[in-house]
mmCIF file of C-alpha atoms and ligand atoms in Angstrom:
data_model
loop_
_atom_site.group_PDB
_atom_site.id
_atom_site.type_symbol
_atom_site.label_atom_id
_atom_site.label_comp_id
_atom_site.label_asym_id
_atom_site.label_seq_id
_atom_site.Cartn_x
_atom_site.Cartn_y
_atom_site.Cartn_z
ATOM 1 C CA UNK A 1 -16.558 -8.197 13.344
ATOM 2 C CA UNK A 2 -16.867 -4.438 13.166
ATOM 3 C CA UNK A 3 -13.818 -2.888 11.567
ATOM 4 C CA UNK A 4 -12.665 0.717 11.374
ATOM 5 C CA UNK A 5 -10.947 1.281 8.005
ATOM 6 C CA UNK A 6 -8.993 4.533 7.813
ATOM 7 C CA UNK A 7 -8.294 5.590 4.234
ATOM 8 C CA UNK A 8 -11.258 3.536 3.055
ATOM 9 C CA UNK A 9 -11.787 6.009 0.193
ATOM 10 C CA UNK A 10 -8.409 5.108 -1.302
ATOM 11 C CA UNK A 11 -7.317 2.455 -3.781
ATOM 12 C CA UNK A 12 -6.433 -0.412 -1.427
ATOM 13 C CA UNK A 13 -8.636 0.669 1.485
ATOM 14 C CA UNK A 14 -11.869 0.854 -0.517
ATOM 15 C CA UNK A 15 -11.357 -2.592 -2.041
ATOM 16 C CA UNK A 16 -10.524 -4.097 1.356
ATOM 17 C CA UNK A 17 -13.635 -2.458 2.829
ATOM 18 C CA UNK A 18 -15.710 -4.018 0.063
ATOM 19 C CA UNK A 19 -14.257 -7.483 0.684
ATOM 20 C CA UNK A 20 -14.920 -7.135 4.443
ATOM 21 C CA UNK A 21 -18.562 -6.220 3.801
ATOM 22 C CA UNK A 22 -18.938 -9.127 1.389
ATOM 23 C CA UNK A 23 -17.914 -11.606 4.044
ATOM 24 C CA UNK A 24 -20.382 -10.138 6.524
ATOM 25 C CA UNK A 25 -18.222 -7.794 8.580
ATOM 26 C CA UNK A 26 -19.383 -4.286 9.441
ATOM 27 C CA UNK A 27 -17.220 -1.442 8.144
ATOM 28 C CA UNK A 28 -16.726 2.122 9.310
ATOM 29 C CA UNK A 29 -14.626 4.181 6.903
ATOM 30 C CA UNK A 30 -12.693 7.121 8.357
ATOM 31 C CA UNK A 31 -11.396 9.342 5.566
ATOM 32 C CA UNK A 32 -11.049 13.104 5.135
ATOM 33 C CA UNK A 33 -11.293 12.702 1.335
ATOM 34 C CA UNK A 34 -8.147 14.809 0.874
ATOM 35 C CA UNK A 35 -6.772 12.259 -1.582
ATOM 36 C CA UNK A 36 -9.547 9.632 -1.564
ATOM 37 C CA UNK A 37 -12.772 9.541 -3.528
ATOM 38 C CA UNK A 38 -16.217 9.426 -1.930
ATOM 39 C CA UNK A 39 -17.653 7.334 -4.759
ATOM 40 C CA UNK A 40 -15.341 4.360 -4.135
ATOM 41 C CA UNK A 41 -16.425 3.945 -0.506
ATOM 42 C CA UNK A 42 -18.550 0.806 -0.791
ATOM 43 C CA UNK A 43 -22.283 0.915 -0.193
ATOM 44 C CA UNK A 44 -22.939 -0.513 3.225
ATOM 45 C CA UNK A 45 -19.954 1.137 4.880
ATOM 46 C CA UNK A 46 -20.526 4.029 7.282
ATOM 47 C CA UNK A 47 -18.389 6.974 6.111
ATOM 48 C CA UNK A 48 -17.072 9.343 8.766
ATOM 49 C CA UNK A 49 -15.533 12.318 6.997
ATOM 50 C CA UNK A 50 -12.684 13.407 9.267
ATOM 51 C CA UNK A 51 -8.948 13.089 9.402
ATOM 52 C CA UNK A 52 -7.357 10.345 11.500
ATOM 53 C CA UNK A 53 -5.553 13.019 13.485
ATOM 54 C CA UNK A 54 -8.822 14.669 14.545
ATOM 55 C CA UNK A 55 -8.865 13.209 18.028
ATOM 56 C CA UNK A 56 -12.275 14.623 18.976
ATOM 57 C CA UNK A 57 -13.908 13.113 15.881
ATOM 58 C CA UNK A 58 -12.115 9.791 16.363
ATOM 59 C CA UNK A 59 -13.025 9.663 20.045
ATOM 60 C CA UNK A 60 -16.676 10.303 19.235
ATOM 61 C CA UNK A 61 -16.796 7.654 16.524
ATOM 62 C CA UNK A 62 -15.112 5.072 18.751
ATOM 63 C CA UNK A 63 -17.627 5.800 21.516
ATOM 64 C CA UNK A 64 -20.621 5.671 19.131
ATOM 65 C CA UNK A 65 -19.668 2.770 16.914
ATOM 66 C CA UNK A 66 -17.290 0.658 19.051
ATOM 67 C CA UNK A 67 -15.255 -1.166 16.405
ATOM 68 C CA UNK A 68 -13.408 -4.359 17.339
ATOM 69 C CA UNK A 69 -10.347 -3.667 15.210
ATOM 70 C CA UNK A 70 -8.781 -1.069 12.927
ATOM 71 C CA UNK A 71 -7.043 -1.264 9.572
ATOM 72 C CA UNK A 72 -5.035 1.930 9.191
ATOM 73 C CA UNK A 73 -4.492 2.716 5.500
ATOM 74 C CA UNK A 74 -4.761 6.512 5.582
ATOM 75 C CA UNK A 75 -1.592 8.404 4.759
ATOM 76 C CA UNK A 76 0.462 10.131 2.104
ATOM 77 C CA UNK A 77 2.160 7.754 -0.318
ATOM 78 C CA UNK A 78 4.465 9.498 -2.779
ATOM 79 C CA UNK A 79 8.115 8.886 -1.892
ATOM 80 C CA UNK A 80 9.367 11.595 -4.286
ATOM 81 C CA UNK A 81 6.988 14.216 -2.906
ATOM 82 C CA UNK A 82 7.953 13.250 0.664
ATOM 83 C CA UNK A 83 11.509 14.446 -0.005
ATOM 84 C CA UNK A 84 10.388 17.977 -0.795
ATOM 85 C CA UNK A 85 7.698 18.106 1.913
ATOM 86 C CA UNK A 86 9.142 16.198 4.877
ATOM 87 C CA UNK A 87 7.202 18.128 7.510
ATOM 88 C CA UNK A 88 3.888 17.436 5.826
ATOM 89 C CA UNK A 89 4.710 13.720 5.549
ATOM 90 C CA UNK A 90 5.821 13.372 9.181
ATOM 91 C CA UNK A 91 2.704 15.183 10.356
ATOM 92 C CA UNK A 92 0.261 13.195 8.210
ATOM 93 C CA UNK A 93 1.882 9.777 8.496
ATOM 94 C CA UNK A 94 3.443 9.829 11.959
ATOM 95 C CA UNK A 95 1.703 12.600 13.923
ATOM 96 C CA UNK A 96 -1.801 11.648 12.838
ATOM 97 C CA UNK A 97 -1.114 7.922 13.223
ATOM 98 C CA UNK A 98 0.055 8.416 16.806
ATOM 99 C CA UNK A 99 -3.056 10.474 17.570
ATOM 100 C CA UNK A 100 -5.212 7.685 16.150
ATOM 101 C CA UNK A 101 -3.363 4.959 18.074
ATOM 102 C CA UNK A 102 -3.737 6.888 21.311
ATOM 103 C CA UNK A 103 -7.496 7.091 20.811
ATOM 104 C CA UNK A 104 -7.758 3.422 19.818
ATOM 105 C CA UNK A 105 -5.899 2.342 22.954
ATOM 106 C CA UNK A 106 -7.967 4.667 25.116
ATOM 107 C CA UNK A 107 -11.146 3.106 23.702
ATOM 108 C CA UNK A 108 -9.831 -0.443 24.140
ATOM 109 C CA UNK A 109 -9.496 -1.196 20.417
ATOM 110 C CA UNK A 110 -6.421 -3.383 20.658
ATOM 111 C CA UNK A 111 -6.083 -4.980 17.203
ATOM 112 C CA UNK A 112 -4.489 -2.885 14.452
ATOM 113 C CA UNK A 113 -3.449 -3.743 10.914
ATOM 114 C CA UNK A 114 -1.083 -1.109 9.525
ATOM 115 C CA UNK A 115 -0.206 -0.266 5.897
ATOM 116 C CA UNK A 116 3.545 -0.259 5.868
ATOM 117 C CA UNK A 117 5.871 -0.385 2.913
ATOM 118 C CA UNK A 118 8.959 -1.945 1.402
ATOM 119 C CA UNK A 119 10.277 1.629 1.570
ATOM 120 C CA UNK A 120 11.251 0.944 5.209
ATOM 121 C CA UNK A 121 14.208 -1.160 3.996
ATOM 122 C CA UNK A 122 16.077 1.375 1.874
ATOM 123 C CA UNK A 123 18.864 0.150 -0.385
ATOM 124 C CA UNK A 124 18.591 -3.651 -0.662
ATOM 125 C CA UNK A 125 21.585 -5.735 0.395
ATOM 126 C CA UNK A 126 20.234 -8.582 -1.738
ATOM 127 C CA UNK A 127 16.981 -10.079 -2.973
ATOM 128 C CA UNK A 128 14.537 -11.434 -2.082
ATOM 129 C CA UNK A 129 14.297 -9.304 1.056
ATOM 130 C CA UNK A 130 12.996 -10.870 4.240
ATOM 131 C CA UNK A 131 11.582 -8.918 7.173
ATOM 132 C CA UNK A 132 14.941 -9.284 8.943
ATOM 133 C CA UNK A 133 16.669 -7.157 6.307
ATOM 134 C CA UNK A 134 18.108 -3.957 7.770
ATOM 135 C CA UNK A 135 15.760 -0.963 7.795
ATOM 136 C CA UNK A 136 17.564 2.182 6.684
ATOM 137 C CA UNK A 137 14.959 4.104 4.658
ATOM 138 C CA UNK A 138 16.191 6.295 1.829
ATOM 139 C CA UNK A 139 13.037 8.412 1.676
ATOM 140 C CA UNK A 140 11.075 10.487 4.153
ATOM 141 C CA UNK A 141 8.080 8.356 3.227
ATOM 142 C CA UNK A 142 9.901 5.168 4.261
ATOM 143 C CA UNK A 143 11.078 6.818 7.467
ATOM 144 C CA UNK A 144 7.507 7.782 8.403
ATOM 145 C CA UNK A 145 6.293 4.209 7.927
ATOM 146 C CA UNK A 146 9.174 2.849 10.002
ATOM 147 C CA UNK A 147 8.487 5.277 12.839
ATOM 148 C CA UNK A 148 4.890 4.127 13.083
ATOM 149 C CA UNK A 149 6.087 0.509 13.066
ATOM 150 C CA UNK A 150 8.386 1.339 15.977
ATOM 151 C CA UNK A 151 5.528 2.985 17.897
ATOM 152 C CA UNK A 152 3.351 -0.081 17.307
ATOM 153 C CA UNK A 153 6.134 -2.381 18.442
ATOM 154 C CA UNK A 154 6.547 -0.523 21.726
ATOM 155 C CA UNK A 155 2.796 -0.318 22.317
ATOM 156 C CA UNK A 156 2.552 -4.043 21.650
ATOM 157 C CA UNK A 157 5.427 -4.824 24.021
ATOM 158 C CA UNK A 158 3.652 -2.870 26.730
ATOM 159 C CA UNK A 159 0.499 -4.903 26.134
ATOM 160 C CA UNK A 160 -1.582 -1.970 24.869
ATOM 161 C CA UNK A 161 -2.434 -3.617 21.526
ATOM 162 C CA UNK A 162 -1.466 -6.300 19.022
ATOM 163 C CA UNK A 163 -0.681 -5.327 15.427
ATOM 164 C CA UNK A 164 0.195 -6.562 11.977
ATOM 165 C CA UNK A 165 2.427 -4.216 9.964
ATOM 166 C CA UNK A 166 2.134 -5.235 6.325
ATOM 167 C CA UNK A 167 5.011 -4.078 4.143
ATOM 168 C CA UNK A 168 3.614 -3.739 0.631
ATOM 169 C CA UNK A 169 5.917 -4.024 -2.315
ATOM 170 C CA UNK A 170 4.452 -2.514 -5.540
ATOM 171 C CA UNK A 171 0.667 -2.357 -5.205
ATOM 172 C CA UNK A 172 -0.903 -2.682 -8.647
ATOM 173 C CA UNK A 173 -3.799 -4.108 -10.641
ATOM 174 C CA UNK A 174 -7.378 -3.033 -10.192
ATOM 175 C CA UNK A 175 -10.880 -4.309 -9.753
ATOM 176 C CA UNK A 176 -14.350 -3.240 -10.803
ATOM 177 C CA UNK A 177 -14.754 0.327 -9.535
ATOM 178 C CA UNK A 178 -11.252 0.375 -8.012
ATOM 179 C CA UNK A 179 -8.283 1.762 -9.867
ATOM 180 C CA UNK A 180 -5.191 3.725 -8.961
ATOM 181 C CA UNK A 181 -6.352 7.317 -9.226
ATOM 182 C CA UNK A 182 -3.925 9.672 -7.530
ATOM 183 C CA UNK A 183 -3.913 13.435 -8.109
ATOM 184 C CA UNK A 184 -0.114 13.267 -8.342
ATOM 185 C CA UNK A 185 0.519 10.013 -10.192
ATOM 186 C CA UNK A 186 4.035 8.606 -9.980
ATOM 187 C CA UNK A 187 3.428 4.873 -10.388
ATOM 188 C CA UNK A 188 4.585 3.011 -13.445
ATOM 189 C CA UNK A 189 1.491 1.089 -14.492
ATOM 190 C CA UNK A 190 -1.133 3.886 -14.281
ATOM 191 C CA UNK A 191 1.290 6.286 -16.005
ATOM 192 C CA UNK A 192 1.936 3.766 -18.780
ATOM 193 C CA UNK A 193 -1.785 3.126 -19.268
ATOM 194 C CA UNK A 194 -2.548 6.850 -19.459
ATOM 195 C CA UNK A 195 0.259 7.344 -21.976
ATOM 196 C CA UNK A 196 -1.192 4.504 -24.028
ATOM 197 C CA UNK A 197 -4.649 6.084 -23.871
ATOM 198 C CA UNK A 198 -3.175 9.403 -25.067
ATOM 199 C CA UNK A 199 -4.018 11.137 -21.779
ATOM 200 C CA UNK A 200 -0.385 11.819 -20.905
ATOM 201 C CA UNK A 201 2.849 12.292 -22.807
ATOM 202 C CA UNK A 202 5.108 9.313 -23.546
ATOM 203 C CA UNK A 203 6.184 7.321 -20.510
ATOM 204 C CA UNK A 204 9.715 8.060 -19.406
ATOM 205 C CA UNK A 205 11.719 4.932 -18.648
ATOM 206 C CA UNK A 206 13.749 6.070 -15.657
ATOM 207 C CA UNK A 207 17.184 4.558 -16.180
ATOM 208 C CA UNK A 208 18.337 1.949 -18.681
ATOM 209 C CA UNK A 209 21.808 1.358 -17.240
ATOM 210 C CA UNK A 210 20.945 -0.515 -14.050
ATOM 211 C CA UNK A 211 22.782 -3.799 -13.342
ATOM 212 C CA UNK A 212 19.747 -5.862 -14.377
ATOM 213 C CA UNK A 213 19.341 -8.100 -17.458
ATOM 214 C CA UNK A 214 17.671 -5.375 -19.575
ATOM 215 C CA UNK A 215 19.086 -2.356 -17.725
ATOM 216 C CA UNK A 216 15.766 -1.228 -16.201
ATOM 217 C CA UNK A 217 14.631 -1.482 -12.571
ATOM 218 C CA UNK A 218 12.998 -4.632 -11.255
ATOM 219 C CA UNK A 219 10.012 -4.481 -8.888
ATOM 220 C CA UNK A 220 7.710 -6.997 -7.202
ATOM 221 C CA UNK A 221 4.169 -6.089 -8.306
ATOM 222 C CA UNK A 222 1.328 -7.306 -6.109
ATOM 223 C CA UNK A 223 -2.347 -7.238 -7.108
ATOM 224 C CA UNK A 224 -4.647 -5.099 -4.973
ATOM 225 C CA UNK A 225 -7.002 -8.101 -4.564
ATOM 226 C CA UNK A 226 -4.140 -10.069 -3.009
ATOM 227 C CA UNK A 227 -3.324 -7.126 -0.741
ATOM 228 C CA UNK A 228 -6.965 -6.950 0.387
ATOM 229 C CA UNK A 229 -6.956 -10.692 1.108
ATOM 230 C CA UNK A 230 -3.817 -10.290 3.236
ATOM 231 C CA UNK A 231 -5.526 -7.616 5.361
ATOM 232 C CA UNK A 232 -8.496 -9.893 6.009
ATOM 233 C CA UNK A 233 -6.116 -12.711 6.975
ATOM 234 C CA UNK A 234 -4.180 -10.369 9.285
ATOM 235 C CA UNK A 235 -7.403 -9.244 10.993
ATOM 236 C CA UNK A 236 -8.395 -12.882 11.509
ATOM 237 C CA UNK A 237 -4.949 -13.696 12.895
ATOM 238 C CA UNK A 238 -5.260 -10.921 15.486
ATOM 239 C CA UNK A 239 -8.903 -11.747 16.280
ATOM 240 C CA UNK A 240 -7.848 -15.336 16.991
ATOM 241 C CA UNK A 241 -5.356 -14.056 19.557
ATOM 242 C CA UNK A 242 -2.314 -14.205 17.246
ATOM 243 C CA UNK A 243 0.870 -12.372 18.155
ATOM 244 C CA UNK A 244 1.984 -9.065 16.664
ATOM 245 C CA UNK A 245 3.584 -9.458 13.288
ATOM 246 C CA UNK A 246 5.597 -7.649 10.630
ATOM 247 C CA UNK A 247 5.164 -9.219 7.193
ATOM 248 C CA UNK A 248 6.136 -8.465 3.611
ATOM 249 C CA UNK A 249 3.471 -8.615 0.920
ATOM 250 C CA UNK A 250 4.929 -9.430 -2.465
ATOM 251 C CA UNK A 251 5.210 -12.379 -4.802
ATOM 252 C CA UNK A 252 8.914 -13.188 -4.616
ATOM 253 C CA UNK A 253 9.191 -12.489 -8.326
ATOM 254 C CA UNK A 254 10.245 -9.237 -9.940
ATOM 255 C CA UNK A 255 9.641 -7.693 -13.373
ATOM 256 C CA UNK A 256 11.639 -4.999 -15.085
ATOM 257 C CA UNK A 257 10.137 -1.761 -16.409
ATOM 258 C CA UNK A 258 10.582 -3.074 -19.959
ATOM 259 C CA UNK A 259 8.862 -6.355 -19.057
ATOM 260 C CA UNK A 260 5.917 -4.394 -17.649
ATOM 261 C CA UNK A 261 5.694 -2.322 -20.845
ATOM 262 C CA UNK A 262 5.786 -5.395 -23.044
ATOM 263 C CA UNK A 263 3.124 -7.113 -20.893
ATOM 264 C CA UNK A 264 0.922 -4.032 -21.413
ATOM 265 C CA UNK A 265 1.483 -4.256 -25.165
ATOM 266 C CA UNK A 266 0.477 -7.936 -25.094
ATOM 267 C CA UNK A 267 -2.706 -7.271 -23.092
ATOM 268 C CA UNK A 268 -3.845 -4.108 -24.892
ATOM 269 C CA UNK A 269 -2.478 -4.894 -28.341
ATOM 270 C CA UNK A 270 -0.656 -1.581 -28.771
ATOM 271 C CA UNK A 271 2.760 -0.415 -27.597
ATOM 272 C CA UNK A 272 3.086 2.117 -24.781
ATOM 273 C CA UNK A 273 4.639 5.336 -26.145
ATOM 274 C CA UNK A 274 7.869 5.451 -24.142
ATOM 275 C CA UNK A 275 11.253 7.174 -24.169
ATOM 276 C CA UNK A 276 14.462 6.501 -22.308
ATOM 277 C CA UNK A 277 15.222 8.975 -19.530
ATOM 278 C CA UNK A 278 17.823 9.380 -16.775
ATOM 279 C CA UNK A 279 17.508 7.447 -13.524
ATOM 280 C CA UNK A 280 15.018 8.756 -10.969
ATOM 281 C CA UNK A 281 16.960 9.591 -7.796
ATOM 282 C CA UNK A 282 16.462 7.104 -4.985
ATOM 283 C CA UNK A 283 15.329 4.132 -7.119
ATOM 284 C CA UNK A 284 17.167 0.913 -6.169
ATOM 285 C CA UNK A 285 17.877 -1.477 -9.054
ATOM 286 C CA UNK A 286 15.846 -4.363 -7.690
ATOM 287 C CA UNK A 287 13.228 -4.761 -4.943
ATOM 288 C CA UNK A 288 11.747 -8.216 -4.508
ATOM 289 C CA UNK A 289 10.024 -9.579 -1.393
ATOM 290 C CA UNK A 290 10.302 -12.824 0.409
ATOM 291 C CA UNK A 291 6.717 -13.368 1.555
ATOM 292 C CA UNK A 292 7.421 -16.633 3.338
ATOM 293 C CA UNK A 293 6.318 -15.182 6.663
ATOM 294 C CA UNK A 294 2.909 -13.992 5.417
ATOM 295 C CA UNK A 295 2.432 -17.459 3.953
ATOM 296 C CA UNK A 296 3.457 -19.285 7.122
ATOM 297 C CA UNK A 297 1.727 -17.099 9.699
ATOM 298 C CA UNK A 298 -1.313 -15.837 7.784
ATOM 299 C CA UNK A 299 -1.733 -18.685 5.308
ATOM 300 C CA UNK A 300 -1.627 -16.033 2.565
ATOM 301 C CA UNK A 301 -0.653 -16.828 -1.002
ATOM 302 C CA UNK A 302 -1.120 -14.357 -3.858
ATOM 303 C CA UNK A 303 -3.479 -15.717 -6.506
ATOM 304 C CA UNK A 304 -4.027 -12.705 -8.815
ATOM 305 C CA UNK A 305 -0.496 -11.375 -9.108
ATOM 306 C CA UNK A 306 0.827 -12.791 -12.354
ATOM 307 C CA UNK A 307 1.976 -9.820 -14.425
ATOM 308 C CA UNK A 308 -0.640 -10.641 -17.085
ATOM 309 C CA UNK A 309 -3.506 -10.617 -14.546
ATOM 310 C CA UNK A 310 -2.255 -7.409 -12.930
ATOM 311 C CA UNK A 311 -2.079 -5.583 -16.264
ATOM 312 C CA UNK A 312 -5.373 -6.989 -17.572
ATOM 313 C CA UNK A 313 -7.222 -5.952 -14.402
ATOM 314 C CA UNK A 314 -5.517 -2.541 -14.251
ATOM 315 C CA UNK A 315 -6.435 -1.901 -17.900
ATOM 316 C CA UNK A 316 -10.031 -3.022 -17.408
ATOM 317 C CA UNK A 317 -10.451 -0.769 -14.338
ATOM 318 C CA UNK A 318 -8.702 2.087 -16.191
ATOM 319 C CA UNK A 319 -10.933 1.789 -19.262
ATOM 320 C CA UNK A 320 -14.225 1.352 -17.363
HETATM 321 N N1 UDP B 401 9.181 4.148 -13.466
HETATM 322 C C1 UDP B 401 9.515 4.601 -14.732
HETATM 323 N N2 UDP B 401 8.792 5.638 -15.258
HETATM 324 C C2 UDP B 401 7.769 6.235 -14.596
HETATM 325 C C3 UDP B 401 7.420 5.760 -13.309
HETATM 326 C C4 UDP B 401 8.152 4.721 -12.770
HETATM 327 O O1 UDP B 401 10.441 4.104 -15.361
HETATM 328 O O2 UDP B 401 7.169 7.184 -15.129
HETATM 329 C C5 UDP B 401 9.947 3.043 -12.885
HETATM 330 C C6 UDP B 401 10.627 3.438 -11.573
HETATM 331 O O3 UDP B 401 11.906 3.953 -11.838
HETATM 332 C C7 UDP B 401 10.672 2.092 -10.841
HETATM 333 C C8 UDP B 401 9.453 1.355 -11.362
HETATM 334 O O4 UDP B 401 9.051 2.014 -12.558
HETATM 335 O O5 UDP B 401 11.800 1.382 -11.222
HETATM 336 C C9 UDP B 401 8.301 1.373 -10.385
HETATM 337 O O6 UDP B 401 8.091 2.702 -9.975
HETATM 338 P P1 UDP B 401 6.817 3.140 -9.146
HETATM 339 O O7 UDP B 401 6.884 4.623 -8.973
HETATM 340 O O8 UDP B 401 5.593 2.574 -9.773
HETATM 341 O O9 UDP B 401 6.980 2.403 -7.739
HETATM 342 P P2 UDP B 401 8.189 2.423 -6.662
HETATM 343 O O10 UDP B 401 8.960 1.162 -6.923
HETATM 344 O O11 UDP B 401 8.982 3.662 -6.864
HETATM 345 O O12 UDP B 401 7.475 2.373 -5.363
#
C-alpha cells in the first residue's frame, strides 16, 4: 500500500510512518514543518514540504504519487492555546482538513484515517467513556476535531470515502528517535521529565481537590507505539472494505497526576520537583476510555501502555 501521512514530522505521525515502512508499505509524508521536525521523518519516506491546506501542492502530489489511502495527523494540538486563538485553530484544523479532503476525494483517494481526540466529548458523564457518549466539547480544539468528524461522516454517507476517526486519549511514551517535542509544551509527562532533568522549573500539579482518591486528575495514558499500531489496523480495516468507524484509543485504566509522578520517581530513581497549584481551567476530573470497539472491530489491544512502560520509554527517548 502507498500511504499519504500528513503530519508525518510529528510525534505520532513520524512513528506511524516508520512502522508502515517497516512492514513494506510506501509512505509519502506531507508536512509544512511548522511544528514538526524534519529529522524525525523516517528514511525511506518521501517528504513533501507543504501545508495540507495548500490545494495546488496537494493536487500535484496526488497526481504524481497516487497514494491508496491517507492518515491525516497534521493539526494544532494544544487545547489551552486553542481558547486564545480560536480562529487559527479553526483554520488549521477544520479549514485545511476540508481542503485536503476535497482534494483526496477529487483524486479518488477514498480511505482516510483521522487523528481525533477524547476532547470531542467534553465534560464526562461517567467513565469509562464509550463512543456513544455525548459530544459537547469544552475547548476550541475539541470542537475543531468534532467538526472534521462530522464532515467525514457526511462524506462517508454520500459514498465519497470511508474513514476511521480515532479518538486518542492521552498520547504518551516514546520510542527510539521519537519523543514528545512541542515548542509549547503543556503535557504532563514531558513537563515532569524536563523538570526532573533541571531544564524547567518545578512541575505544577494543577489541582489537588478533585473528587478522585488522591485529589488529582485521572487520565488514560496510551503509548505512542500502541497508537501507531491502531492506525495500521485502521488502514487495513478500510483496505479490506470495512465500514467507516469512530473508535476510542485508550486502555480503560486511568492514573492520577500523583501516580504518574511516583511512577517517574520509580523509573528514574529521583523525585520530580513539583508544587501544588490551582486547577487548570477546563480540566475534567477523570477521562478514561472504553476501547471495546477498537478491540472488536480492529482487533487492537494495547501492549505497551502500562504506566511503567510508558514512563520508561518516555524517559529513554527524552534522555537519548
Ligand atoms: N497537568 C499538571 N501539570 C502540568 C501539566 C498537566 O498537573 O504541568 C495535569 C493536567 O491538569 C491533567 C493531566 O496532568 O490532569 C494531563 O494533562 P495533559 O496536558 O498532559 O493532557 P490533557 O489531559 O489535558 O489532554
